[in-house]
Amino acid sequence: MSEAVVASAYGGPEVLSVIDVTVPEPGPGQVRIAVRAAGVNPFDHKMYSGAFGTDPAKLPMRLGAEAAGVVTAVGADATGPAGPVQVGDEVIAYRAPGAYAAELVVPASSVVPKPAGLSWEQAGGLMVVGATAVHVLEAISLSKDETVLIHGAAGGVGLMAVQLAVARGATVLGTASPARHELLRDLGAIPIAYGPGLADRVRAAAPEGVHAAADLVGTDEAVDVSVELVADRSRIATIAGFGRGAQAGIKLLGGSPGADPGTDVRDAARLQLTEAVEAGRLRVLIAGSHPLREAAAAHRQIMTGHTSGKVVLVP
């Protein structure tokens, strides 16, 4: 037997608990992983909050989508994006449904090698935010020598998007609270405080204009300022402001109805992200680490909306 986190009902973090589960032997094309860390993401909370419905048939609900750990068993023909997977390999798994667990069986196609320089916590928190950031930058067609406005630049996806945009040779303007400005400067961005007067502050920081924008927070301000400053609405994307974004005619990205899930782009991003880490172009910042049995505390932390970096669970 092993342990896994489940939501036993729909509601807040108080519905989360740890149960004993049986972990099967991997079948053809599958691998079993002893999980060392699992990333916690806002989408995980939405799954049991009722945001996507309250079908009782889905309870108890396993949670999580990304994990890092050691391969303990492999099925026949277990080959991932980087080649054959073997027992003892240190790996990152994404997409990995039910990743809040001590052990996990996933398709080998979900597994990529863990960069040696990453801690388990960093590895467990890399993929969801990293792949989302890659999808955003691809969607807005960001190129070298362009200027991009990133709303929510100090959040989980924002920190990744800032670094990846800087690595592309872009000038990055990142909105955040003043307490996060030094961090953004350290990552190569020009920090800008959000709130009244944002458009004017962006114009002052980028007098030659803004080519593209990414809304990673979902506020009306983020969408409205982006539309005001970026001439081509096809170069504005949101991962959170779906209602206002649809009205404005900008790109909607992610899991919401009518949004582009970017499946192929996000899957291809896995090896791009590990290569960027290995090359020193990408850092994974951890905001908090909690034992598996404290999943509720981890969710309360991310629900504040004020974390800089990833929150992870450690079995």
JSON list of N, CA, C and O in Angstrom, two decimals, residues 106-135:
[
{"chain": "A", "resi": 106, "resn": "VAL", "atom": "N", "xyz": [2.68, 6.08, -14.32]},
{"chain": "A", "resi": 106, "resn": "VAL", "atom": "CA", "xyz": [2.37, 7.00, -15.41]},
{"chain": "A", "resi": 106, "resn": "VAL", "atom": "C", "xyz": [2.88, 6.43, -16.72]},
{"chain": "A", "resi": 106, "resn": "VAL", "atom": "O", "xyz": [3.76, 5.57, -16.73]},
{"chain": "A", "resi": 107, "resn": "PRO", "atom": "N", "xyz": [2.36, 6.92, -17.84]},
{"chain": "A", "resi": 107, "resn": "PRO", "atom": "CA", "xyz": [2.94, 6.52, -19.13]},
{"chain": "A", "resi": 107, "resn": "PRO", "atom": "C", "xyz": [4.39, 6.98, -19.21]},
{"chain": "A", "resi": 107, "resn": "PRO", "atom": "O", "xyz": [4.74, 8.08, -18.76]},
{"chain": "A", "resi": 108, "resn": "ALA", "atom": "N", "xyz": [5.24, 6.15, -19.78]},
{"chain": "A", "resi": 108, "resn": "ALA", "atom": "CA", "xyz": [6.64, 6.55, -19.99]},
{"chain": "A", "resi": 108, "resn": "ALA", "atom": "C", "xyz": [6.73, 7.79, -20.85]},
{"chain": "A", "resi": 108, "resn": "ALA", "atom": "O", "xyz": [7.68, 8.57, -20.73]},
{"chain": "A", "resi": 109, "resn": "SER", "atom": "N", "xyz": [5.73, 8.02, -21.69]},
{"chain": "A", "resi": 109, "resn": "SER", "atom": "CA", "xyz": [5.72, 9.20, -22.55]},
{"chain": "A", "resi": 109, "resn": "SER", "atom": "C", "xyz": [5.58, 10.49, -21.75]},
{"chain": "A", "resi": 109, "resn": "SER", "atom": "O", "xyz": [5.80, 11.58, -22.29]},
{"chain": "A", "resi": 110, "resn": "SER", "atom": "N", "xyz": [5.22, 10.39, -20.47]},
{"chain": "A", "resi": 110, "resn": "SER", "atom": "CA", "xyz": [5.10, 11.56, -19.60]},
{"chain": "A", "resi": 110, "resn": "SER", "atom": "C", "xyz": [6.38, 11.91, -18.87]},
{"chain": "A", "resi": 110, "resn": "SER", "atom": "O", "xyz": [6.43, 12.90, -18.14]},
{"chain": "A", "resi": 111, "resn": "VAL", "atom": "N", "xyz": [7.41, 11.08, -19.05]},
{"chain": "A", "resi": 111, "resn": "VAL", "atom": "CA", "xyz": [8.60, 11.16, -18.20]},
{"chain": "A", "resi": 111, "resn": "VAL", "atom": "C", "xyz": [9.81, 11.72, -18.96]},
{"chain": "A", "resi": 111, "resn": "VAL", "atom": "O", "xyz": [10.11, 11.27, -20.06]},
{"chain": "A", "resi": 112, "resn": "VAL", "atom": "N", "xyz": [10.48, 12.70, -18.35]},
{"chain": "A", "resi": 112, "resn": "VAL", "atom": "CA", "xyz": [11.73, 13.23, -18.90]},
{"chain": "A", "resi": 112, "resn": "VAL", "atom": "C", "xyz": [12.79, 13.21, -17.80]},
{"chain": "A", "resi": 112, "resn": "VAL", "atom": "O", "xyz": [12.47, 13.25, -16.60]},
{"chain": "A", "resi": 113, "resn": "PRO", "atom": "N", "xyz": [14.07, 13.16, -18.16]},
{"chain": "A", "resi": 113, "resn": "PRO", "atom": "CA", "xyz": [15.13, 13.13, -17.14]},
{"chain": "A", "resi": 113, "resn": "PRO", "atom": "C", "xyz": [15.17, 14.40, -16.30]},
{"chain": "A", "resi": 113, "resn": "PRO", "atom": "O", "xyz": [15.00, 15.51, -16.82]},
{"chain": "A", "resi": 114, "resn": "LYS", "atom": "N", "xyz": [15.39, 14.25, -15.00]},
{"chain": "A", "resi": 114, "resn": "LYS", "atom": "CA", "xyz": [15.54, 15.39, -14.10]},
{"chain": "A", "resi": 114, "resn": "LYS", "atom": "C", "xyz": [16.93, 15.99, -14.25]},
{"chain": "A", "resi": 114, "resn": "LYS", "atom": "O", "xyz": [17.93, 15.27, -14.15]},
{"chain": "A", "resi": 115, "resn": "PRO", "atom": "N", "xyz": [17.04, 17.29, -14.51]},
{"chain": "A", "resi": 115, "resn": "PRO", "atom": "CA", "xyz": [18.36, 17.91, -14.53]},
{"chain": "A", "resi": 115, "resn": "PRO", "atom": "C", "xyz": [19.08, 17.72, -13.20]},
{"chain": "A", "resi": 115, "resn": "PRO", "atom": "O", "xyz": [18.48, 17.87, -12.13]},
{"chain": "A", "resi": 116, "resn": "ALA", "atom": "N", "xyz": [20.34, 17.39, -13.26]},
{"chain": "A", "resi": 116, "resn": "ALA", "atom": "CA", "xyz": [21.10, 17.08, -12.04]},
{"chain": "A", "resi": 116, "resn": "ALA", "atom": "C", "xyz": [21.17, 18.25, -11.08]},
{"chain": "A", "resi": 116, "resn": "ALA", "atom": "O", "xyz": [21.24, 18.08, -9.87]},
{"chain": "A", "resi": 117, "resn": "GLY", "atom": "N", "xyz": [21.13, 19.46, -11.61]},
{"chain": "A", "resi": 117, "resn": "GLY", "atom": "CA", "xyz": [21.27, 20.63, -10.75]},
{"chain": "A", "resi": 117, "resn": "GLY", "atom": "C", "xyz": [20.01, 21.04, -10.02]},
{"chain": "A", "resi": 117, "resn": "GLY", "atom": "O", "xyz": [20.06, 21.95, -9.18]},
{"chain": "A", "resi": 118, "resn": "LEU", "atom": "N", "xyz": [18.89, 20.41, -10.30]},
{"chain": "A", "resi": 118, "resn": "LEU", "atom": "CA", "xyz": [17.63, 20.75, -9.64]},
{"chain": "A", "resi": 118, "resn": "LEU", "atom": "C", "xyz": [17.44, 19.92, -8.38]},
{"chain": "A", "resi": 118, "resn": "LEU", "atom": "O", "xyz": [17.68, 18.71, -8.37]},
{"chain": "A", "resi": 119, "resn": "SER", "atom": "N", "xyz": [16.97, 20.56, -7.32]},
{"chain": "A", "resi": 119, "resn": "SER", "atom": "CA", "xyz": [16.54, 19.81, -6.15]},
{"chain": "A", "resi": 119, "resn": "SER", "atom": "C", "xyz": [15.24, 19.09, -6.50]},
{"chain": "A", "resi": 119, "resn": "SER", "atom": "O", "xyz": [14.59, 19.38, -7.50]},
{"chain": "A", "resi": 120, "resn": "TRP", "atom": "N", "xyz": [14.84, 18.14, -5.65]},
{"chain": "A", "resi": 120, "resn": "TRP", "atom": "CA", "xyz": [13.58, 17.45, -5.89]},
{"chain": "A", "resi": 120, "resn": "TRP", "atom": "C", "xyz": [12.41, 18.43, -5.88]},
{"chain": "A", "resi": 120, "resn": "TRP", "atom": "O", "xyz": [11.50, 18.33, -6.69]},
{"chain": "A", "resi": 121, "resn": "GLU", "atom": "N", "xyz": [12.44, 19.37, -4.94]},
{"chain": "A", "resi": 121, "resn": "GLU", "atom": "CA", "xyz": [11.35, 20.34, -4.86]},
{"chain": "A", "resi": 121, "resn": "GLU", "atom": "C", "xyz": [11.28, 21.17, -6.13]},
{"chain": "A", "resi": 121, "resn": "GLU", "atom": "O", "xyz": [10.18, 21.41, -6.67]},
{"chain": "A", "resi": 122, "resn": "GLN", "atom": "N", "xyz": [12.41, 21.63, -6.61]},
{"chain": "A", "resi": 122, "resn": "GLN", "atom": "CA", "xyz": [12.41, 22.42, -7.85]},
{"chain": "A", "resi": 122, "resn": "GLN", "atom": "C", "xyz": [11.92, 21.59, -9.03]},
{"chain": "A", "resi": 122, "resn": "GLN", "atom": "O", "xyz": [11.14, 22.06, -9.86]},
{"chain": "A", "resi": 123, "resn": "ALA", "atom": "N", "xyz": [12.39, 20.35, -9.11]},
{"chain": "A", "resi": 123, "resn": "ALA", "atom": "CA", "xyz": [11.98, 19.49, -10.21]},
{"chain": "A", "resi": 123, "resn": "ALA", "atom": "C", "xyz": [10.48, 19.22, -10.18]},
{"chain": "A", "resi": 123, "resn": "ALA", "atom": "O", "xyz": [9.81, 19.20, -11.22]},
{"chain": "A", "resi": 124, "resn": "GLY", "atom": "N", "xyz": [9.94, 19.02, -8.97]},
{"chain": "A", "resi": 124, "resn": "GLY", "atom": "CA", "xyz": [8.52, 18.75, -8.86]},
{"chain": "A", "resi": 124, "resn": "GLY", "atom": "C", "xyz": [7.64, 19.93, -9.21]},
{"chain": "A", "resi": 124, "resn": "GLY", "atom": "O", "xyz": [6.46, 19.76, -9.52]},
{"chain": "A", "resi": 125, "resn": "GLY", "atom": "N", "xyz": [8.21, 21.13, -9.19]},
{"chain": "A", "resi": 125, "resn": "GLY", "atom": "CA", "xyz": [7.43, 22.33, -9.49]},
{"chain": "A", "resi": 125, "resn": "GLY", "atom": "C", "xyz": [7.74, 22.99, -10.80]},
{"chain": "A", "resi": 125, "resn": "GLY", "atom": "O", "xyz": [7.26, 24.09, -11.07]},
{"chain": "A", "resi": 126, "resn": "LEU", "atom": "N", "xyz": [8.52, 22.35, -11.64]},
{"chain": "A", "resi": 126, "resn": "LEU", "atom": "CA", "xyz": [8.97, 22.98, -12.89]},
{"chain": "A", "resi": 126, "resn": "LEU", "atom": "C", "xyz": [7.92, 22.99, -13.99]},
{"chain": "A", "resi": 126, "resn": "LEU", "atom": "O", "xyz": [7.71, 24.01, -14.67]},
{"chain": "A", "resi": 127, "resn": "MET", "atom": "N", "xyz": [7.25, 21.87, -14.22]},
{"chain": "A", "resi": 127, "resn": "MET", "atom": "CA", "xyz": [6.62, 21.66, -15.52]},
{"chain": "A", "resi": 127, "resn": "MET", "atom": "C", "xyz": [5.31, 22.40, -15.77]},
{"chain": "A", "resi": 127, "resn": "MET", "atom": "O", "xyz": [5.12, 22.94, -16.87]},
{"chain": "A", "resi": 128, "resn": "VAL", "atom": "N", "xyz": [4.40, 22.42, -14.82]},
{"chain": "A", "resi": 128, "resn": "VAL", "atom": "CA", "xyz": [3.11, 23.06, -15.12]},
{"chain": "A", "resi": 128, "resn": "VAL", "atom": "C", "xyz": [3.30, 24.55, -15.40]},
{"chain": "A", "resi": 128, "resn": "VAL", "atom": "O", "xyz": [2.82, 25.07, -16.42]},
{"chain": "A", "resi": 129, "resn": "VAL", "atom": "N", "xyz": [4.01, 25.24, -14.52]},
{"chain": "A", "resi": 129, "resn": "VAL", "atom": "CA", "xyz": [4.22, 26.67, -14.75]},
{"chain": "A", "resi": 129, "resn": "VAL", "atom": "C", "xyz": [5.14, 26.90, -15.95]},
{"chain": "A", "resi": 129, "resn": "VAL", "atom": "O", "xyz": [4.93, 27.83, -16.75]},
{"chain": "A", "resi": 130, "resn": "GLY", "atom": "N", "xyz": [6.14, 26.07, -16.11]},
{"chain": "A", "resi": 130, "resn": "GLY", "atom": "CA", "xyz": [7.06, 26.23, -17.22]},
{"chain": "A", "resi": 130, "resn": "GLY", "atom": "C", "xyz": [6.41, 26.01, -18.57]},
{"chain": "A", "resi": 130, "resn": "GLY", "atom": "O", "xyz": [6.57, 26.80, -19.50]},
{"chain": "A", "resi": 131, "resn": "ALA", "atom": "N", "xyz": [5.65, 24.92, -18.68]},
{"chain": "A", "resi": 131, "resn": "ALA", "atom": "CA", "xyz": [4.97, 24.63, -19.95]},
{"chain": "A", "resi": 131, "resn": "ALA", "atom": "C", "xyz": [3.92, 25.68, -20.26]},
{"chain": "A", "resi": 131, "resn": "ALA", "atom": "O", "xyz": [3.72, 26.04, -21.43]},
{"chain": "A", "resi": 132, "resn": "THR", "atom": "N", "xyz": [3.24, 26.18, -19.22]},
{"chain": "A", "resi": 132, "resn": "THR", "atom": "CA", "xyz": [2.26, 27.24, -19.44]},
{"chain": "A", "resi": 132, "resn": "THR", "atom": "C", "xyz": [2.95, 28.50, -19.96]},
{"chain": "A", "resi": 132, "resn": "THR", "atom": "O", "xyz": [2.46, 29.16, -20.89]},
{"chain": "A", "resi": 133, "resn": "ALA", "atom": "N", "xyz": [4.09, 28.84, -19.39]},
{"chain": "A", "resi": 133, "resn": "ALA", "atom": "CA", "xyz": [4.83, 30.03, -19.83]},
{"chain": "A", "resi": 133, "resn": "ALA", "atom": "C", "xyz": [5.28, 29.89, -21.27]},
{"chain": "A", "resi": 133, "resn": "ALA", "atom": "O", "xyz": [5.18, 30.84, -22.06]},
{"chain": "A", "resi": 134, "resn": "VAL", "atom": "N", "xyz": [5.79, 28.72, -21.64]},
{"chain": "A", "resi": 134, "resn": "VAL", "atom": "CA", "xyz": [6.19, 28.50, -23.03]},
{"chain": "A", "resi": 134, "resn": "VAL", "atom": "C", "xyz": [4.99, 28.67, -23.96]},
{"chain": "A", "resi": 134, "resn": "VAL", "atom": "O", "xyz": [5.08, 29.33, -25.01]},
{"chain": "A", "resi": 135, "resn": "HIS", "atom": "N", "xyz": [3.85, 28.12, -23.58]},
{"chain": "A", "resi": 135, "resn": "HIS", "atom": "CA", "xyz": [2.64, 28.24, -24.40]},
{"chain": "A", "resi": 135, "resn": "HIS", "atom": "C", "xyz": [2.26, 29.70, -24.59]},
{"chain": "A", "resi": 135, "resn": "HIS", "atom": "O", "xyz": [1.93, 30.14, -25.71]}
]
